[in-house]
Amino acid sequence: MTGSDTEPRQTAAEVQAEIDREQRQLAETLSELGEQARPANIARRQLTKAKDRGTRIFDEARALVLGGGAVRVESHLVEPEEGSIVLKGDDKVVTTYQSRGQLPPEAMILAAGVGTVIAVGVVAWAVRRRRK
């Protein structure tokens, strides 16, 4: 064995610097996880998801009723370039549309039937509630 095989690979200062780096990274990660786990942030994310789903369902229904040829599939904000200044309301939204074919008549009849059943149910519920 030569003398270089028994020498440490890192000096004490290098090891300490690496430990400090890892501790900072761990602290940042824990801070990010804590921020993500805040109930207000969780609620905000869930509300955004619900709004997106509701908007998509609304767009689908409107396209079905109006006979539109395209349906919105997804919308998302585009992150600004690093170093740019973004003013409120200047967010860029990218929306993806998908062309859809004509629905078969059976689907239209089914949709009309479901709509009728829901309307009758709501009217019956309102009448029953008024009588009490």
mmCIF file with all atom_site columns, C-alpha atoms in Angstrom:
data_model
loop_
_atom_site.group_PDB
_atom_site.id
_atom_site.type_symbol
_atom_site.label_atom_id
_atom_site.label_alt_id
_atom_site.label_comp_id
_atom_site.label_asym_id
_atom_site.label_entity_id
_atom_site.label_seq_id
_atom_site.pdbx_PDB_ins_code
_atom_site.Cartn_x
_atom_site.Cartn_y
_atom_site.Cartn_z
_atom_site.occupancy
_atom_site.B_iso_or_equiv
_atom_site.pdbx_formal_charge
_atom_site.auth_seq_id
_atom_site.auth_comp_id
_atom_site.auth_asym_id
_atom_site.auth_atom_id
_atom_site.pdbx_PDB_model_num
ATOM 1   C CA . MET A 1 1   ? 0.000   0.000  0.000   1.00 0.00 ? 1   MET A CA 1
ATOM 2   C CA . THR A 1 2   ? 1.183   3.481  -0.796  1.00 0.00 ? 2   THR A CA 1
ATOM 3   C CA . GLY A 1 3   ? 0.739   6.461  1.470   1.00 0.00 ? 3   GLY A CA 1
ATOM 4   C CA . SER A 1 4   ? -1.970  7.937  -0.789  1.00 0.00 ? 4   SER A CA 1
ATOM 5   C CA . ASP A 1 5   ? -4.289  4.953  -0.209  1.00 0.00 ? 5   ASP A CA 1
ATOM 6   C CA . THR A 1 6   ? -4.605  5.709  3.497   1.00 0.00 ? 6   THR A CA 1
ATOM 7   C CA . GLU A 1 7   ? -5.144  9.455  3.154   1.00 0.00 ? 7   GLU A CA 1
ATOM 8   C CA . PRO A 1 8   ? -8.710  10.728 3.547   1.00 0.00 ? 8   PRO A CA 1
ATOM 9   C CA . ARG A 1 9   ? -10.456 11.635 0.317   1.00 0.00 ? 9   ARG A CA 1
ATOM 10  C CA . GLN A 1 10  ? -11.946 14.825 1.775   1.00 0.00 ? 10  GLN A CA 1
ATOM 11  C CA . THR A 1 11  ? -10.631 17.251 4.311   1.00 0.00 ? 11  THR A CA 1
ATOM 12  C CA . ALA A 1 12  ? -12.571 18.069 7.452   1.00 0.00 ? 12  ALA A CA 1
ATOM 13  C CA . ALA A 1 13  ? -13.516 21.464 5.979   1.00 0.00 ? 13  ALA A CA 1
ATOM 14  C CA . GLU A 1 14  ? -14.869 19.801 2.806   1.00 0.00 ? 14  GLU A CA 1
ATOM 15  C CA . VAL A 1 15  ? -16.900 17.333 4.853   1.00 0.00 ? 15  VAL A CA 1
ATOM 16  C CA . GLN A 1 16  ? -18.293 20.178 6.982   1.00 0.00 ? 16  GLN A CA 1
ATOM 17  C CA . ALA A 1 17  ? -19.157 22.191 3.853   1.00 0.00 ? 17  ALA A CA 1
ATOM 18  C CA . GLU A 1 18  ? -20.958 19.162 2.394   1.00 0.00 ? 18  GLU A CA 1
ATOM 19  C CA . ILE A 1 19  ? -22.889 18.650 5.646   1.00 0.00 ? 19  ILE A CA 1
ATOM 20  C CA . ASP A 1 20  ? -23.874 22.328 5.661   1.00 0.00 ? 20  ASP A CA 1
ATOM 21  C CA . ARG A 1 21  ? -25.044 22.084 2.025   1.00 0.00 ? 21  ARG A CA 1
ATOM 22  C CA . GLU A 1 22  ? -27.126 19.001 2.773   1.00 0.00 ? 22  GLU A CA 1
ATOM 23  C CA . GLN A 1 23  ? -28.660 20.656 5.847   1.00 0.00 ? 23  GLN A CA 1
ATOM 24  C CA . ARG A 1 24  ? -29.624 23.742 3.815   1.00 0.00 ? 24  ARG A CA 1
ATOM 25  C CA . GLN A 1 25  ? -31.137 21.557 1.113   1.00 0.00 ? 25  GLN A CA 1
ATOM 26  C CA . LEU A 1 26  ? -33.050 19.539 3.721   1.00 0.00 ? 26  LEU A CA 1
ATOM 27  C CA . ALA A 1 27  ? -34.312 22.738 5.366   1.00 0.00 ? 27  ALA A CA 1
ATOM 28  C CA . GLU A 1 28  ? -35.499 24.093 1.997   1.00 0.00 ? 28  GLU A CA 1
ATOM 29  C CA . THR A 1 29  ? -37.226 20.798 1.191   1.00 0.00 ? 29  THR A CA 1
ATOM 30  C CA . LEU A 1 30  ? -38.959 20.734 4.574   1.00 0.00 ? 30  LEU A CA 1
ATOM 31  C CA . SER A 1 31  ? -40.013 24.349 4.118   1.00 0.00 ? 31  SER A CA 1
ATOM 32  C CA . GLU A 1 32  ? -41.487 23.563 0.694   1.00 0.00 ? 32  GLU A CA 1
ATOM 33  C CA . LEU A 1 33  ? -43.302 20.502 2.068   1.00 0.00 ? 33  LEU A CA 1
ATOM 34  C CA . GLY A 1 34  ? -44.631 22.555 4.969   1.00 0.00 ? 34  GLY A CA 1
ATOM 35  C CA . GLU A 1 35  ? -45.901 25.184 2.544   1.00 0.00 ? 35  GLU A CA 1
ATOM 36  C CA . GLN A 1 36  ? -47.578 22.548 0.371   1.00 0.00 ? 36  GLN A CA 1
ATOM 37  C CA . ALA A 1 37  ? -49.156 20.889 3.423   1.00 0.00 ? 37  ALA A CA 1
ATOM 38  C CA . ARG A 1 38  ? -50.775 24.079 4.725   1.00 0.00 ? 38  ARG A CA 1
ATOM 39  C CA . PRO A 1 39  ? -54.556 23.566 4.782   1.00 0.00 ? 39  PRO A CA 1
ATOM 40  C CA . ALA A 1 40  ? -55.149 26.854 2.931   1.00 0.00 ? 40  ALA A CA 1
ATOM 41  C CA . ASN A 1 41  ? -52.845 25.793 0.092   1.00 0.00 ? 41  ASN A CA 1
ATOM 42  C CA . ILE A 1 42  ? -54.401 22.330 -0.082  1.00 0.00 ? 42  ILE A CA 1
ATOM 43  C CA . ALA A 1 43  ? -57.870 23.879 -0.223  1.00 0.00 ? 43  ALA A CA 1
ATOM 44  C CA . ARG A 1 44  ? -56.748 26.327 -2.923  1.00 0.00 ? 44  ARG A CA 1
ATOM 45  C CA . ARG A 1 45  ? -55.339 23.503 -5.071  1.00 0.00 ? 45  ARG A CA 1
ATOM 46  C CA . GLN A 1 46  ? -58.486 21.408 -4.657  1.00 0.00 ? 46  GLN A CA 1
ATOM 47  C CA . LEU A 1 47  ? -60.694 24.391 -5.485  1.00 0.00 ? 47  LEU A CA 1
ATOM 48  C CA . THR A 1 48  ? -58.653 25.049 -8.620  1.00 0.00 ? 48  THR A CA 1
ATOM 49  C CA . LYS A 1 49  ? -59.007 21.400 -9.662  1.00 0.00 ? 49  LYS A CA 1
ATOM 50  C CA . ALA A 1 50  ? -62.769 21.506 -9.053  1.00 0.00 ? 50  ALA A CA 1
ATOM 51  C CA . LYS A 1 51  ? -63.103 24.727 -11.067 1.00 0.00 ? 51  LYS A CA 1
ATOM 52  C CA . ASP A 1 52  ? -61.094 23.225 -13.927 1.00 0.00 ? 52  ASP A CA 1
ATOM 53  C CA . ARG A 1 53  ? -63.253 20.099 -13.949 1.00 0.00 ? 53  ARG A CA 1
ATOM 54  C CA . GLY A 1 54  ? -66.441 22.152 -13.745 1.00 0.00 ? 54  GLY A CA 1
ATOM 55  C CA . THR A 1 55  ? -65.314 24.408 -16.562 1.00 0.00 ? 55  THR A CA 1
ATOM 56  C CA . ARG A 1 56  ? -64.467 21.426 -18.724 1.00 0.00 ? 56  ARG A CA 1
ATOM 57  C CA . ILE A 1 57  ? -67.835 19.777 -18.030 1.00 0.00 ? 57  ILE A CA 1
ATOM 58  C CA . PHE A 1 58  ? -69.576 23.068 -18.796 1.00 0.00 ? 58  PHE A CA 1
ATOM 59  C CA . ASP A 1 59  ? -67.649 23.403 -22.070 1.00 0.00 ? 59  ASP A CA 1
ATOM 60  C CA . GLU A 1 60  ? -68.526 19.820 -22.983 1.00 0.00 ? 60  GLU A CA 1
ATOM 61  C CA . ALA A 1 61  ? -72.213 20.431 -22.250 1.00 0.00 ? 61  ALA A CA 1
ATOM 62  C CA . ARG A 1 62  ? -72.233 23.705 -24.184 1.00 0.00 ? 62  ARG A CA 1
ATOM 63  C CA . ALA A 1 63  ? -70.534 22.036 -27.151 1.00 0.00 ? 63  ALA A CA 1
ATOM 64  C CA . LEU A 1 64  ? -73.066 19.225 -26.961 1.00 0.00 ? 64  LEU A CA 1
ATOM 65  C CA . VAL A 1 65  ? -76.032 21.601 -26.896 1.00 0.00 ? 65  VAL A CA 1
ATOM 66  C CA . LEU A 1 66  ? -74.706 24.085 -29.442 1.00 0.00 ? 66  LEU A CA 1
ATOM 67  C CA . GLY A 1 67  ? -73.162 21.443 -31.677 1.00 0.00 ? 67  GLY A CA 1
ATOM 68  C CA . GLY A 1 68  ? -69.643 22.878 -31.550 1.00 0.00 ? 68  GLY A CA 1
ATOM 69  C CA . GLY A 1 69  ? -66.925 20.950 -33.327 1.00 0.00 ? 69  GLY A CA 1
ATOM 70  C CA . ALA A 1 70  ? -64.198 21.337 -30.694 1.00 0.00 ? 70  ALA A CA 1
ATOM 71  C CA . VAL A 1 71  ? -64.028 20.783 -26.962 1.00 0.00 ? 71  VAL A CA 1
ATOM 72  C CA . ARG A 1 72  ? -61.474 22.293 -24.601 1.00 0.00 ? 72  ARG A CA 1
ATOM 73  C CA . VAL A 1 73  ? -59.263 19.569 -23.213 1.00 0.00 ? 73  VAL A CA 1
ATOM 74  C CA . GLU A 1 74  ? -56.838 21.476 -21.010 1.00 0.00 ? 74  GLU A CA 1
ATOM 75  C CA . SER A 1 75  ? -55.707 24.952 -20.029 1.00 0.00 ? 75  SER A CA 1
ATOM 76  C CA . HIS A 1 76  ? -52.605 25.834 -18.053 1.00 0.00 ? 76  HIS A CA 1
ATOM 77  C CA . LEU A 1 77  ? -50.525 28.866 -17.244 1.00 0.00 ? 77  LEU A CA 1
ATOM 78  C CA . VAL A 1 78  ? -47.173 29.261 -18.929 1.00 0.00 ? 78  VAL A CA 1
ATOM 79  C CA . GLU A 1 79  ? -44.335 30.059 -16.565 1.00 0.00 ? 79  GLU A CA 1
ATOM 80  C CA . PRO A 1 80  ? -42.640 33.369 -17.404 1.00 0.00 ? 80  PRO A CA 1
ATOM 81  C CA . GLU A 1 81  ? -39.029 33.345 -18.547 1.00 0.00 ? 81  GLU A CA 1
ATOM 82  C CA . GLU A 1 82  ? -36.452 33.655 -15.788 1.00 0.00 ? 82  GLU A CA 1
ATOM 83  C CA . GLY A 1 83  ? -35.695 37.278 -14.999 1.00 0.00 ? 83  GLY A CA 1
ATOM 84  C CA . SER A 1 84  ? -38.867 38.636 -16.609 1.00 0.00 ? 84  SER A CA 1
ATOM 85  C CA . ILE A 1 85  ? -41.298 40.894 -14.790 1.00 0.00 ? 85  ILE A CA 1
ATOM 86  C CA . VAL A 1 86  ? -44.896 39.717 -14.786 1.00 0.00 ? 86  VAL A CA 1
ATOM 87  C CA . LEU A 1 87  ? -47.658 42.182 -13.996 1.00 0.00 ? 87  LEU A CA 1
ATOM 88  C CA . LYS A 1 88  ? -50.962 41.039 -12.565 1.00 0.00 ? 88  LYS A CA 1
ATOM 89  C CA . GLY A 1 89  ? -53.172 39.789 -15.366 1.00 0.00 ? 89  GLY A CA 1
ATOM 90  C CA . ASP A 1 90  ? -50.293 39.190 -17.764 1.00 0.00 ? 90  ASP A CA 1
ATOM 91  C CA . ASP A 1 91  ? -50.318 35.424 -17.310 1.00 0.00 ? 91  ASP A CA 1
ATOM 92  C CA . LYS A 1 92  ? -50.167 33.464 -20.543 1.00 0.00 ? 92  LYS A CA 1
ATOM 93  C CA . VAL A 1 93  ? -52.737 30.675 -20.741 1.00 0.00 ? 93  VAL A CA 1
ATOM 94  C CA . VAL A 1 94  ? -52.293 27.841 -23.181 1.00 0.00 ? 94  VAL A CA 1
ATOM 95  C CA . THR A 1 95  ? -55.497 26.016 -24.074 1.00 0.00 ? 95  THR A CA 1
ATOM 96  C CA . THR A 1 96  ? -55.698 22.714 -25.889 1.00 0.00 ? 96  THR A CA 1
ATOM 97  C CA . TYR A 1 97  ? -58.766 21.840 -27.935 1.00 0.00 ? 97  TYR A CA 1
ATOM 98  C CA . GLN A 1 98  ? -59.759 18.495 -29.329 1.00 0.00 ? 98  GLN A CA 1
ATOM 99  C CA . SER A 1 99  ? -61.972 18.008 -32.323 1.00 0.00 ? 99  SER A CA 1
ATOM 100 C CA . ARG A 1 100 ? -64.899 15.757 -31.645 1.00 0.00 ? 100 ARG A CA 1
ATOM 101 C CA . GLY A 1 101 ? -67.067 13.923 -34.073 1.00 0.00 ? 101 GLY A CA 1
ATOM 102 C CA . GLN A 1 102 ? -70.832 14.021 -34.272 1.00 0.00 ? 102 GLN A CA 1
ATOM 103 C CA . LEU A 1 103 ? -72.503 12.216 -31.388 1.00 0.00 ? 103 LEU A CA 1
ATOM 104 C CA . PRO A 1 104 ? -74.667 9.262  -32.304 1.00 0.00 ? 104 PRO A CA 1
ATOM 105 C CA . PRO A 1 105 ? -78.442 9.791  -32.028 1.00 0.00 ? 105 PRO A CA 1
ATOM 106 C CA . GLU A 1 106 ? -78.599 7.288  -29.158 1.00 0.00 ? 106 GLU A CA 1
ATOM 107 C CA . ALA A 1 107 ? -76.326 9.508  -27.072 1.00 0.00 ? 107 ALA A CA 1
ATOM 108 C CA . MET A 1 108 ? -78.483 12.563 -27.800 1.00 0.00 ? 108 MET A CA 1
ATOM 109 C CA . ILE A 1 109 ? -81.638 10.671 -26.791 1.00 0.00 ? 109 ILE A CA 1
ATOM 110 C CA . LEU A 1 110 ? -79.955 9.425  -23.618 1.00 0.00 ? 110 LEU A CA 1
ATOM 111 C CA . ALA A 1 111 ? -78.802 12.951 -22.734 1.00 0.00 ? 111 ALA A CA 1
ATOM 112 C CA . ALA A 1 112 ? -82.298 14.327 -23.305 1.00 0.00 ? 112 ALA A CA 1
ATOM 113 C CA . GLY A 1 113 ? -83.773 11.556 -21.146 1.00 0.00 ? 113 GLY A CA 1
ATOM 114 C CA . VAL A 1 114 ? -81.348 12.160 -18.304 1.00 0.00 ? 114 VAL A CA 1
ATOM 115 C CA . GLY A 1 115 ? -82.016 15.904 -18.472 1.00 0.00 ? 115 GLY A CA 1
ATOM 116 C CA . THR A 1 116 ? -85.760 15.288 -18.342 1.00 0.00 ? 116 THR A CA 1
ATOM 117 C CA . VAL A 1 117 ? -85.470 12.954 -15.345 1.00 0.00 ? 117 VAL A CA 1
ATOM 118 C CA . ILE A 1 118 ? -83.345 15.498 -13.480 1.00 0.00 ? 118 ILE A CA 1
ATOM 119 C CA . ALA A 1 119 ? -85.760 18.334 -14.284 1.00 0.00 ? 119 ALA A CA 1
ATOM 120 C CA . VAL A 1 120 ? -88.785 16.301 -13.135 1.00 0.00 ? 120 VAL A CA 1
ATOM 121 C CA . GLY A 1 121 ? -86.943 15.315 -9.953  1.00 0.00 ? 121 GLY A CA 1
ATOM 122 C CA . VAL A 1 122 ? -86.077 18.915 -9.120  1.00 0.00 ? 122 VAL A CA 1
ATOM 123 C CA . VAL A 1 123 ? -89.663 20.061 -9.719  1.00 0.00 ? 123 VAL A CA 1
ATOM 124 C CA . ALA A 1 124 ? -91.059 17.219 -7.590  1.00 0.00 ? 124 ALA A CA 1
ATOM 125 C CA . TRP A 1 125 ? -88.601 18.018 -4.790  1.00 0.00 ? 125 TRP A CA 1
ATOM 126 C CA . ALA A 1 126 ? -89.554 21.727 -4.904  1.00 0.00 ? 126 ALA A CA 1
ATOM 127 C CA . VAL A 1 127 ? -93.300 20.946 -4.829  1.00 0.00 ? 127 VAL A CA 1
ATOM 128 C CA . ARG A 1 128 ? -92.897 18.509 -1.942  1.00 0.00 ? 128 ARG A CA 1
ATOM 129 C CA . ARG A 1 129 ? -90.784 21.016 -0.004  1.00 0.00 ? 129 ARG A CA 1
ATOM 130 C CA . ARG A 1 130 ? -93.348 23.776 -0.541  1.00 0.00 ? 130 ARG A CA 1
ATOM 131 C CA . ARG A 1 131 ? -96.209 21.599 0.791   1.00 0.00 ? 131 ARG A CA 1
ATOM 132 C CA . LYS A 1 132 ? -94.467 20.945 4.109   1.00 0.00 ? 132 LYS A CA 1
#
